[in-house]
Coordinates of C-alpha atoms in Angstrom, one line a residue:
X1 CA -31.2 30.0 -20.0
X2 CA -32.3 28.9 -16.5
X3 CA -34.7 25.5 -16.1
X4 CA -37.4 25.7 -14.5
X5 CA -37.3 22.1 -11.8
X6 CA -37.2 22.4 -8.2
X7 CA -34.0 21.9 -5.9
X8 CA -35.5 19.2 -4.3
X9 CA -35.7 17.4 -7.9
X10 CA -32.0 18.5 -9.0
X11 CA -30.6 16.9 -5.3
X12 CA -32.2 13.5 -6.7
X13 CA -31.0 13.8 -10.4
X14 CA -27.5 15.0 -9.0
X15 CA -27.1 11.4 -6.6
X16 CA -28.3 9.5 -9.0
X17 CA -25.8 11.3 -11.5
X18 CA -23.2 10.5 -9.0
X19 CA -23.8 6.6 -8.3
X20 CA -23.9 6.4 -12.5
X21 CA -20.9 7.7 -12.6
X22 CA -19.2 5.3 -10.7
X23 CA -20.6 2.4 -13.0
X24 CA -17.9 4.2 -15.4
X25 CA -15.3 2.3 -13.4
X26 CA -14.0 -1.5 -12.7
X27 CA -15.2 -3.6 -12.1
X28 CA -18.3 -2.7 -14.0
X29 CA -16.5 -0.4 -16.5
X30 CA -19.7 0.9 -18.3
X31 CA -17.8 4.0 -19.7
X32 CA -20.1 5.5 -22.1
X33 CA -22.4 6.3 -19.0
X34 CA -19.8 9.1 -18.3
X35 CA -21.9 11.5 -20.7
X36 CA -24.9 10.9 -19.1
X37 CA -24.0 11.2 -15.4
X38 CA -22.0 14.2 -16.6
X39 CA -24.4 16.0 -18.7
X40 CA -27.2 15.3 -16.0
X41 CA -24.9 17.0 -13.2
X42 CA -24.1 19.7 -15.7
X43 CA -28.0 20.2 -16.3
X44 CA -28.8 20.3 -12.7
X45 CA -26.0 22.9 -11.7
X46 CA -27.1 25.5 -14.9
X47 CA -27.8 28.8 -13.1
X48 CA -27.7 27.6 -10.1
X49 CA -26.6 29.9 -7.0
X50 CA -23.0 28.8 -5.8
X51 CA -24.8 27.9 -2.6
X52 CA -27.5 25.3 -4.2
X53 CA -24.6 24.0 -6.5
X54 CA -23.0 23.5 -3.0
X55 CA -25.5 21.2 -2.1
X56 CA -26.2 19.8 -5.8
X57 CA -22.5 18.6 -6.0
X58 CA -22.4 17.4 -2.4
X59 CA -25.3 14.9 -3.5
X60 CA -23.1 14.0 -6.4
X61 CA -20.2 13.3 -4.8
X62 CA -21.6 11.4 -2.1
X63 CA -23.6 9.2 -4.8
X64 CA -20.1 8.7 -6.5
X65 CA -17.4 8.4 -4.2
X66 CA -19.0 6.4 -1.4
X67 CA -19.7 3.8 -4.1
X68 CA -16.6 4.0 -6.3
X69 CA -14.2 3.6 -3.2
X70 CA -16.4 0.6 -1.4
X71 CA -13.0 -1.0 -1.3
X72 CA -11.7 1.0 1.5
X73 CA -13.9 -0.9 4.3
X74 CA -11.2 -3.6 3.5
X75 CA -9.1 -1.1 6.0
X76 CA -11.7 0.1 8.1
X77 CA -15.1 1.3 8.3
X78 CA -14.6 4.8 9.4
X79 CA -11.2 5.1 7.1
X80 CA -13.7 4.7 4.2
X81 CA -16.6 7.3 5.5
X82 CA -14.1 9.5 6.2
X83 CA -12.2 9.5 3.0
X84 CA -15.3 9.1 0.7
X85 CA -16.4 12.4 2.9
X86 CA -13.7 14.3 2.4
X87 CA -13.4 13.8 -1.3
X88 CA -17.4 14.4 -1.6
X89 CA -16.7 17.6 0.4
X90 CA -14.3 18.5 -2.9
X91 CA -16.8 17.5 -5.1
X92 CA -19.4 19.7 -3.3
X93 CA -17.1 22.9 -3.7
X94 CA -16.7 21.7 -7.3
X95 CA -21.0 22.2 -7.9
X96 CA -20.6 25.5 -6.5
X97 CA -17.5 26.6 -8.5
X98 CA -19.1 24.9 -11.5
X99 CA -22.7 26.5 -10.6
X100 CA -20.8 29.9 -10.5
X101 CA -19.0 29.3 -14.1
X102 CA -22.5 28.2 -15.7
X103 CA -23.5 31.8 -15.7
X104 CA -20.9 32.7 -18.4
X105 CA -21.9 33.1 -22.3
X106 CA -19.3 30.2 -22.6
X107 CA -20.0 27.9 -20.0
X108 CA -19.4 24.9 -21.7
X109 CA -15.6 25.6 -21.4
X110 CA -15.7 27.6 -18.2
X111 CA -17.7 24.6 -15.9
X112 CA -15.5 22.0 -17.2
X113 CA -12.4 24.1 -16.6
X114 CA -13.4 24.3 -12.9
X115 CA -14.2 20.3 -13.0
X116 CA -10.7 19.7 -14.0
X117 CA -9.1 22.4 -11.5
X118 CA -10.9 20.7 -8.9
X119 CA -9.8 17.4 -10.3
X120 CA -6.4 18.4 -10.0
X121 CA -6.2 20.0 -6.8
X122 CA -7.8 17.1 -4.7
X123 CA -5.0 14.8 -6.3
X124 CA -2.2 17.2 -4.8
X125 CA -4.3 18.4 -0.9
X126 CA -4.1 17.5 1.5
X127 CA -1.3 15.6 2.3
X128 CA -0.3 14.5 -1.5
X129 CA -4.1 13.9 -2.1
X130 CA -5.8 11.5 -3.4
X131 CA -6.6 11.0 -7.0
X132 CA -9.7 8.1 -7.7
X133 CA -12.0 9.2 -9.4
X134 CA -10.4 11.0 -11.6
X135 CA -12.3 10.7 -15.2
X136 CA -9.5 9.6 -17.6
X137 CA -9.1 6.7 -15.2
X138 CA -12.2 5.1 -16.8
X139 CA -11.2 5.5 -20.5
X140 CA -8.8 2.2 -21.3
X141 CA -10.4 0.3 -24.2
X142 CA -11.9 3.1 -25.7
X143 CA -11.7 5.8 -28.1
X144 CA -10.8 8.6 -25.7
X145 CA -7.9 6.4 -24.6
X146 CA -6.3 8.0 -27.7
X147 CA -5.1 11.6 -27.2
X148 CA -3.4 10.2 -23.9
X149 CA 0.3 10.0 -25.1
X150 CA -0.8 13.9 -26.7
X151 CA -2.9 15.9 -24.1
X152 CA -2.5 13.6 -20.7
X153 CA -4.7 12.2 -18.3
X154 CA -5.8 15.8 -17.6
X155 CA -6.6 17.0 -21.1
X156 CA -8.4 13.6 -21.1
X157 CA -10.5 14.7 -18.2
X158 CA -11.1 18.1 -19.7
X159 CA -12.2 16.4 -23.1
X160 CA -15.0 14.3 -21.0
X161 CA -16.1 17.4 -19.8
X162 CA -16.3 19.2 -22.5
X163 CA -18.1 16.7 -24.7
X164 CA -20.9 16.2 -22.3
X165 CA -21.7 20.0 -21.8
X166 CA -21.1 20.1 -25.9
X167 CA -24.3 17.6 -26.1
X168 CA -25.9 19.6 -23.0
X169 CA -25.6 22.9 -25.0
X170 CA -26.8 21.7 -28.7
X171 CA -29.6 19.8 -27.0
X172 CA -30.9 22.5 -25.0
X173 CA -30.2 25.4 -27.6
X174 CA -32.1 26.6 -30.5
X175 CA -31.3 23.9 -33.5
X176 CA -29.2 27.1 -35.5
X177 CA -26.4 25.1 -33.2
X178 CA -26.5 22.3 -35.6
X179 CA -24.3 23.5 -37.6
X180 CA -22.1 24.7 -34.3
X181 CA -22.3 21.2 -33.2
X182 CA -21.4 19.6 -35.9
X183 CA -18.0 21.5 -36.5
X184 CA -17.8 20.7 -32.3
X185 CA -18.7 16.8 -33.4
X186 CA -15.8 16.5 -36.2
X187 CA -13.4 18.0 -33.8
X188 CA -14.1 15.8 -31.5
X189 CA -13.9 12.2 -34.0
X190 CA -10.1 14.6 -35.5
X191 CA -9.1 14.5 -31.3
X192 CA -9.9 11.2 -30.8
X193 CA -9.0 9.5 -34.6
X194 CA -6.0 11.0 -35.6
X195 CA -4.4 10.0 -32.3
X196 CA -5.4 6.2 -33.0
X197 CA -4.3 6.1 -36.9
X198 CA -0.6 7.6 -36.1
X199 CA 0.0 4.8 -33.1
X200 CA 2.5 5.0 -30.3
X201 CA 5.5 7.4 -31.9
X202 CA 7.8 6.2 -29.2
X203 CA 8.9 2.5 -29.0
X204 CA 12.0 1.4 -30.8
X205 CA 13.7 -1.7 -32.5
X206 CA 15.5 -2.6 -29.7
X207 CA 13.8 -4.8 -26.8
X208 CA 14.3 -6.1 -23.5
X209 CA 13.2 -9.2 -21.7
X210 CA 11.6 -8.9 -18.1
X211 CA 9.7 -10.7 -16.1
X212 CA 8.2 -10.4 -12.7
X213 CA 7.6 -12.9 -9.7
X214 CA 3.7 -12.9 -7.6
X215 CA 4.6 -15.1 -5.0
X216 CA 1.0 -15.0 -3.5
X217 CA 0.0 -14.7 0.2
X218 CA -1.1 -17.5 2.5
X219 CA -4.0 -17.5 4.3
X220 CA -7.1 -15.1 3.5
X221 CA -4.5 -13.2 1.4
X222 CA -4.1 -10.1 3.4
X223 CA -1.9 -10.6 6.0
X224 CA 1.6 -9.3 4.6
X225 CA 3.2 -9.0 8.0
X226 CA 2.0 -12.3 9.4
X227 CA 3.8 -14.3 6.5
X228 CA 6.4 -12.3 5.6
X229 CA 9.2 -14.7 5.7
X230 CA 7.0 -17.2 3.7
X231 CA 6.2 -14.3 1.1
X232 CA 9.9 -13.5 0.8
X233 CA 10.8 -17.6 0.4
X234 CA 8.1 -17.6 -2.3
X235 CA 9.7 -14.5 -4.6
X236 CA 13.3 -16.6 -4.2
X237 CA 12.3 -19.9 -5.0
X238 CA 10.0 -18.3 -8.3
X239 CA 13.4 -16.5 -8.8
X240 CA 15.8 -19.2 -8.7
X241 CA 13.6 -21.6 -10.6
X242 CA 13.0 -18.8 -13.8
X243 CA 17.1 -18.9 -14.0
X244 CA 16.9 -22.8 -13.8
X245 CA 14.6 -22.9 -17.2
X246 CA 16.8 -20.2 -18.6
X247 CA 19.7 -22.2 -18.0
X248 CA 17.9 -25.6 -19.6
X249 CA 17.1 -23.4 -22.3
X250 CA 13.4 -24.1 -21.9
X251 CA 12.8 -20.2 -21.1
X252 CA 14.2 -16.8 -21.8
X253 CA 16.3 -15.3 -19.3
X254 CA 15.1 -12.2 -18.8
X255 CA 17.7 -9.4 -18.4
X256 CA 16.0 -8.1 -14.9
X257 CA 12.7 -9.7 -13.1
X258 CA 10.7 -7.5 -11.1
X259 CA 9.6 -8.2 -7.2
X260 CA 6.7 -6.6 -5.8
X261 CA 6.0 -4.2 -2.8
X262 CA 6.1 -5.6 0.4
X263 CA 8.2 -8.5 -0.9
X264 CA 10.8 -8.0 2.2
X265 CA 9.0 -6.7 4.8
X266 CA 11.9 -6.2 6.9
X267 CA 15.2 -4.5 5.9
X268 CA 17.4 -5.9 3.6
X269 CA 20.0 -4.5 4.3
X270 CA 20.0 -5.2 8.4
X271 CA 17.9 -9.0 8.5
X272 CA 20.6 -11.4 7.4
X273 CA 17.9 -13.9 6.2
X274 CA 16.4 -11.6 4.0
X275 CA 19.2 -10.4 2.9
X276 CA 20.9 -14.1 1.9
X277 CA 17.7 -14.9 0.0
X278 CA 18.0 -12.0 -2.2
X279 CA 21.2 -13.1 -2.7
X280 CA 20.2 -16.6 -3.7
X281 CA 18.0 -15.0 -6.1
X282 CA 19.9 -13.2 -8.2
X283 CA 22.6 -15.3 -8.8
X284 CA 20.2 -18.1 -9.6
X285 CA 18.3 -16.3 -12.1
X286 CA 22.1 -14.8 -13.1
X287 CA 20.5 -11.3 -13.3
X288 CA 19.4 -8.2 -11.5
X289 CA 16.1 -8.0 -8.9
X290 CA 14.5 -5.2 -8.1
X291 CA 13.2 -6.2 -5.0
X292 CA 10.4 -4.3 -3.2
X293 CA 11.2 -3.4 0.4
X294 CA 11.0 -1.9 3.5
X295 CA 13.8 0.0 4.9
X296 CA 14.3 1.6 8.5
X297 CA 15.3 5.0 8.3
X298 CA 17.7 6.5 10.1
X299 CA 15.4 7.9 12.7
X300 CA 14.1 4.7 14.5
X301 CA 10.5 6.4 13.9
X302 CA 10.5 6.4 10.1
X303 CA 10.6 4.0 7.6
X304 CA 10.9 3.7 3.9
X305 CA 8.9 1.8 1.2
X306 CA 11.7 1.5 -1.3
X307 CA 12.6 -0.5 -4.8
X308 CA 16.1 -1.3 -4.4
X309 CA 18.4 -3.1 -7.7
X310 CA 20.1 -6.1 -6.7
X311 CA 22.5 -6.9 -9.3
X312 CA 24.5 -10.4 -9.5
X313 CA 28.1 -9.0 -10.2
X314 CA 27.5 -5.2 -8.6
X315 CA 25.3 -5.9 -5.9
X316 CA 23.2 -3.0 -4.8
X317 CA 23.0 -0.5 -7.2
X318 CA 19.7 2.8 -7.4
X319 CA 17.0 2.8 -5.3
X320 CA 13.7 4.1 -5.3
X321 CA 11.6 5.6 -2.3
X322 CA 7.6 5.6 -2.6
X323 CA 7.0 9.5 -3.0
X324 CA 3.2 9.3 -2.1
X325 CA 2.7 7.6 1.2
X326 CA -0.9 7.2 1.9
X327 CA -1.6 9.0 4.9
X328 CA -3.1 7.4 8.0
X329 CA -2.3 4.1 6.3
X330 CA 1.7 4.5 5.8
X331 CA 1.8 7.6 7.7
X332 CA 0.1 9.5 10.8
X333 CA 0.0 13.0 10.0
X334 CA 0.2 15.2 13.3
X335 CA 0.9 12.1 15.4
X336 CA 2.4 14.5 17.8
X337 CA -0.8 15.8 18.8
X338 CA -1.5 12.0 19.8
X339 CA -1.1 11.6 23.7
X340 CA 1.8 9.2 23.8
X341 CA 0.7 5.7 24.6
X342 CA -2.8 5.6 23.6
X343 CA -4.0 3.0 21.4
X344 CA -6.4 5.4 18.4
X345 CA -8.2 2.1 16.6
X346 CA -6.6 0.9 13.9
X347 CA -3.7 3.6 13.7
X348 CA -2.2 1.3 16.7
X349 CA -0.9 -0.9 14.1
X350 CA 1.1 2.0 12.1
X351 CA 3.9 2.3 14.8
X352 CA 6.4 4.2 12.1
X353 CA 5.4 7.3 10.0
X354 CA 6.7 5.9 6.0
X355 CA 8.8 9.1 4.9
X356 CA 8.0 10.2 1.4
X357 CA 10.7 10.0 -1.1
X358 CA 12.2 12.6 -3.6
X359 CA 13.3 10.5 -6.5
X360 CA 13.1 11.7 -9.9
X361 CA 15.5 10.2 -11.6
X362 CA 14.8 6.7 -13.3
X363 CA 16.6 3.6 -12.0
X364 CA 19.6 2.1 -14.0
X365 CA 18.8 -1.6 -14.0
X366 CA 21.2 -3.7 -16.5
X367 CA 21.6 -0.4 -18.3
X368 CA 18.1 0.2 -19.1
X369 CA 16.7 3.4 -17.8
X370 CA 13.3 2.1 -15.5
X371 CA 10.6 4.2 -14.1
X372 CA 9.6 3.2 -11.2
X373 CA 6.1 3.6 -8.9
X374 CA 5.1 2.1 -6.0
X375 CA 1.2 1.4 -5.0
X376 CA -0.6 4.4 -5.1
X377 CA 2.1 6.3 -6.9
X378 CA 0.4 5.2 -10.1
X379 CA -2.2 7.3 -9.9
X380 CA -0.5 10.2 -9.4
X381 CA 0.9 12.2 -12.4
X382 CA 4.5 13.3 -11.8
X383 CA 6.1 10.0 -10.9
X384 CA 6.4 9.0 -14.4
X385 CA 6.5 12.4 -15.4
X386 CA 9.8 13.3 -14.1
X387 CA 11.7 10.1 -14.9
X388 CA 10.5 10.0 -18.7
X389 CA 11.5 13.0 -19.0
X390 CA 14.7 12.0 -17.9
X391 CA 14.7 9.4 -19.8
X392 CA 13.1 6.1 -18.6
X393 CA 12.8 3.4 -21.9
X394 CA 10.5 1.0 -19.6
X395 CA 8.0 1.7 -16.6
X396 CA 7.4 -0.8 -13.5
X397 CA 5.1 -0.7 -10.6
X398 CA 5.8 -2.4 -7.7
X399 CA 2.8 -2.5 -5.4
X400 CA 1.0 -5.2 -2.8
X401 CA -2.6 -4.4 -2.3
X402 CA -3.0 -7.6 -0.8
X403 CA -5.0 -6.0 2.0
X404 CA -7.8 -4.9 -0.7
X405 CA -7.1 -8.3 -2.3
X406 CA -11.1 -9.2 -2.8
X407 CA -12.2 -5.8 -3.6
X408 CA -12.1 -3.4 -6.7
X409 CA -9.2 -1.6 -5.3
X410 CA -7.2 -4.3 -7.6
X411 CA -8.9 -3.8 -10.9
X412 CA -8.8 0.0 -10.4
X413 CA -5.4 0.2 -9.7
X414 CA -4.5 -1.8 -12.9
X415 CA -6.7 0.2 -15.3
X416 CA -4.5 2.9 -14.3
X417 CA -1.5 1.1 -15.2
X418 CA -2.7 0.2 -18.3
X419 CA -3.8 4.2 -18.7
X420 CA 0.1 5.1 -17.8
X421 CA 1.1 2.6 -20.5
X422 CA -0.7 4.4 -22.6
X423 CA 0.2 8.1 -21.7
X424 CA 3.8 7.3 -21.2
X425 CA 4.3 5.4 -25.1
X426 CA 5.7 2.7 -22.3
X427 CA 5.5 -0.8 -21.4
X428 CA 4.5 -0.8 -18.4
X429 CA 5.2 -4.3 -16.1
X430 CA 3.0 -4.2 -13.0
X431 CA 4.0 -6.9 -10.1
X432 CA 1.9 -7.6 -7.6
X433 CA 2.0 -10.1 -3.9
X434 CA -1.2 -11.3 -5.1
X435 CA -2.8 -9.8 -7.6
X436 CA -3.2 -8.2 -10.7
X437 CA 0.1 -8.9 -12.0
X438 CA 0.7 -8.0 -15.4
X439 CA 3.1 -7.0 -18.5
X440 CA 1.0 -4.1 -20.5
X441 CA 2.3 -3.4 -23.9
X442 CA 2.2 0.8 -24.9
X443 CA -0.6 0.7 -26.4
X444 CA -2.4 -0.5 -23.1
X445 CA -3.1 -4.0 -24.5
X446 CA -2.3 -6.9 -21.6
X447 CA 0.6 -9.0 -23.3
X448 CA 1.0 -11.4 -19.8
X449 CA -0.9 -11.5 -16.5
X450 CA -1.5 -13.7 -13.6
X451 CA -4.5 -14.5 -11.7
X452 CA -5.4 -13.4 -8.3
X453 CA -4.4 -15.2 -5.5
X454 CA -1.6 -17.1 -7.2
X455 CA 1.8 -17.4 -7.4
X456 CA 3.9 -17.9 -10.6
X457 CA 6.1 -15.6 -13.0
X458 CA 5.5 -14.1 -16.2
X459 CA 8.4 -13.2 -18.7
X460 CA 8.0 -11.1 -22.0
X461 CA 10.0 -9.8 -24.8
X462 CA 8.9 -6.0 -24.7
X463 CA 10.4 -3.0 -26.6
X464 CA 11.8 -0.4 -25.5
X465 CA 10.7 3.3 -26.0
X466 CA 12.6 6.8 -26.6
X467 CA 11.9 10.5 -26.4
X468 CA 9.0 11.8 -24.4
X469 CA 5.4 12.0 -25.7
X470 CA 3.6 15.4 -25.8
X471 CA 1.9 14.3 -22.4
X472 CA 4.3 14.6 -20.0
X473 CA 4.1 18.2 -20.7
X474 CA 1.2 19.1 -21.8
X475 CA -0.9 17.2 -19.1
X476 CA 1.0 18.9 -16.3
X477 CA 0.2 22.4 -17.9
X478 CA -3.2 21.7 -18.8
X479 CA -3.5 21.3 -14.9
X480 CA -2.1 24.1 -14.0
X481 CA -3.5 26.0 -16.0
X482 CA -7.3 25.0 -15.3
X483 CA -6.1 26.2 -11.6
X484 CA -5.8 29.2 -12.4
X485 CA -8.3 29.8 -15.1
X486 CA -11.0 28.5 -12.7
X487 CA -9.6 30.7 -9.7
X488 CA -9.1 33.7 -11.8
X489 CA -12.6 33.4 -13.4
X490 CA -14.7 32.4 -10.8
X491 CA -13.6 35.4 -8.9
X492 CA -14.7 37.7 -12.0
X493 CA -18.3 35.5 -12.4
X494 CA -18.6 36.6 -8.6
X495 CA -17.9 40.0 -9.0
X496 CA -19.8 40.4 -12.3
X497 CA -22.8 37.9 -11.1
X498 CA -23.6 40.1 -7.5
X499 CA -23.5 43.6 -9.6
X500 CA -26.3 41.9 -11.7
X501 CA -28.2 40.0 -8.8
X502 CA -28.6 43.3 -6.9
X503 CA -29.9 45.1 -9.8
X504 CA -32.2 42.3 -11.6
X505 CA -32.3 39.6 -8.9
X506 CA -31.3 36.3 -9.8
X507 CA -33.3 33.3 -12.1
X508 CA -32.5 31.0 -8.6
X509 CA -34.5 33.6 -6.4
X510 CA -37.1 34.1 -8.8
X511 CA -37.4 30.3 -9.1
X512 CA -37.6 29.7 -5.6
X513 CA -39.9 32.8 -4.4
X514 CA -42.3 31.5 -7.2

């Protein structure tokens, strides 16, 4: 049925729906005002025109994103208007996609299949795209945490959505849809309970001790490149001095120890320095590294952000190449139309385009199968995807954030690793420069961590998992198919919705010409 409330009134409901939403997130973390912010955009998009839910999710998305990725001004102002406008642009198609699907008998389904559609094809466009934001990113430590290792971070997403237009439709409908809502209700508590009372079906008997090294940054914390030899002279030192307690027998030695991103920023393989301290490390810890560097490429204009095994008796042994660069920040996309020689703000100080890498296949590290992710490659689904499916026992991220050191950007990204922990049936160890580091048991719970802006190791006894959980299949499809769902029934809505506007008119026109 439509509702009878000016435009003018749904624009305001709509941004303050949107800046709600990001209180869902860290560092606040309010999750439960998801249905709210949710239900409230949902009410004001109901038989909307696609060209006022234009507008209405536009509102939304500025009220959310601009707030929920404050954190970007750490790189620059414009990087974070122009990011935070690009994703509310998404968001503003979204309204009018989901404005177009409310006029269905079933829209409850239909707008929060275009939600997720929309979700999922701003995390892939442009350029690898970019996936805050993303619902299911908010859910760790609660209920709807549960179905992860089942339906995804996708059917996670889709659930949100679905349970706030569920309360939408039984509120707004005639109470005979008590009895609808209730049967909606108790699938609901079966989605999210059963999930919680079977537990992770994944981890084994058999374990493996890791640990990881922060060595911290000096300084403000954010200048990698300044202190790079210092950085590197921290991980070795932490490194050698974990083998030393193993050998006293006052610690475990762990049977690899993680280093973060960025903790050579200079090859390895071609700066002799760098290259004997690694080499001091592992065979005073006595065994493997997996160090986090960067490597030059073979064309003198590319470089790559890899994880590379250092092994005490082998030496090198599999790497792993960052497969999401984050574009103008690791990359320049199109820097050929950039007249050669002039100095574009802070793109100046990104000389060398990163090249994405193609890995799938875990790493073999002390013959343990690893998944590895670098930075922002957490938050994108078929990292860990592909290499538990292929097998991966344990999951690492390697990243630095150091330049977003005293912004949310850090709690953000480590909810997500707790969320892929979760989805995955993995432990998940996360090591940072300077913070969040963190060893996260499969059920998402914390088991070690370090604070911020220090430098220290942390070393647990984890197990190890097998076979691959529901999710890594079903979360993939679930997205694909919501693309084509939405694109396949919006096109019918159209097509059904302008036959009926040109011979009835529409409840928007007659709103607004009363």
């Amino acid at each position: 049925m439509p509702y009878p409330c000016p435009v003018q009134t749904r624009l305001i409901l709509s941004a303050l729906a949107g800046l709600g939403l990001s209180l869902a997130f860290e560092p606040v973390a309010l999750f439960w005002i998801v249905f709210p912010a949710m239900g409230l955009l949902l009410w004001c998009l109901r038989d909307r025109s696609a060209k006022q839910g234009l507008a209405i999710g536009a509102v939304f998305g500025g009220g959310f994103m601009f707030v929920h990725i404050w954190w970007m001004r750490a790189v620059a102002e414009a990087a974070w208007v122009g990011l935070a406008g690009i994703e509310t642009l998404f968001l503003a198609f979204a309204g009018a996609g989901m404005a177009v699907a409310s006029r269905t008998r079933w829209w409850p389904v239909t707008m929060s299949v275009v939600w997720l559609a929309v979700e999922v094809f701003r995390g892939g466009w442009p350029f690898s795209g970019f996936m805050w934001g993303r619902l299911s990113f908010a859910v760790v430590d609660t209920p709807f945490a549960a179905p992860l290792p089942w339906i995804g971070s996708n059917g996670v997403s889709l659930l949100i959505v679905l349970a706030a237009a569920g309360l939408l439709w039984w509120y707004d409908g005639p109470r005979r849809r008590l009895r609808a809502a209730a049967g909606g209700l108790a699938a609901l508590v079966a989605v999210l309970g059963v999930p919680a009372l079977v537990g992770p079906q994944w981890t084994t008997d058999e374990t493996a001790v890791i640990g990881l090294v922060q060595g911290d940054v000096p300084g403000d914390g954010t200048e990698v490149v300044a202190h790079h030899r210092d950085i590197t002279r921290r991980h070795v030192e932490l490194t050698v001095a974990l083998g030393a307690a193993a050998d006293a027998g006052t610690a475990p030695r762990p049977d690899f120890v993680v280093w973060p991103e960025n903790s050579t920023a200079v090859d390895p393989f071609t700066d002799l320095p760098t290259r004997d301290g690694i080499r001091e490390a592992v065979a005073g810890l006595g065994a493997p590294v997996l160090v986090g560097a960067m490597v030059d490429h073979e064309d003198d204009d590319k470089v790559l952000n890899q994880g590379i095994v250092e092994d005490p008796v082998t030496g090198t042994g599999d790497t792993y190449t960052k497969r999401h660069p984050v574009p103008f920040g690791e990359f320049i996309p199109f820097r050929n139309l950039i007249p050669e020689g002039s100095n574009v703000g802070r793109l100046a100080e990104i000389p060398r385009d990163m090249v994405a890498g193609t890995d799938k296949d875990p790493l073999d590290i002390a013959g343990i199968r690893v998944a590895d992710a670098i930075c922002f490659d957490v938050s994108y689904d078929d990292v860990f995807v592909d290499q538990v499916r292929r097998g991966a026992r344990v999951a690492v991220v390697q990243t630095s954030n150091a330049m977003f050191i005293h912004t949310a950007q850090i709690d953000q990204q480590f909810a997500m690793s707790r969320l892929r922990a979760i989805e995955t049936g993995r432990t998940v160890v996360v090591a940072a420069i300077n913070g969040r580091s963190g060893i996260i048991g499969p059920d998402g719970r914390v088991v070690a961590d370090l604070d911020k802006r220090t430098s220290g190791t942390a070393v647990a006894e984890v197990a190890l998992a097998e076979g691959t959980p529901p999710s890594m299949y079903v979360g993939p499809w679930v997205g694909r198919l919501a693309l084509w769902a939405a694109l396949v029934g919006l096109c019918i809505v159209a097509i059904t919705y302008r036959r009926t506007r040109r011979s009835e008119g529409s409840p928007a026109d007659q709103e607004d010409a009363g």
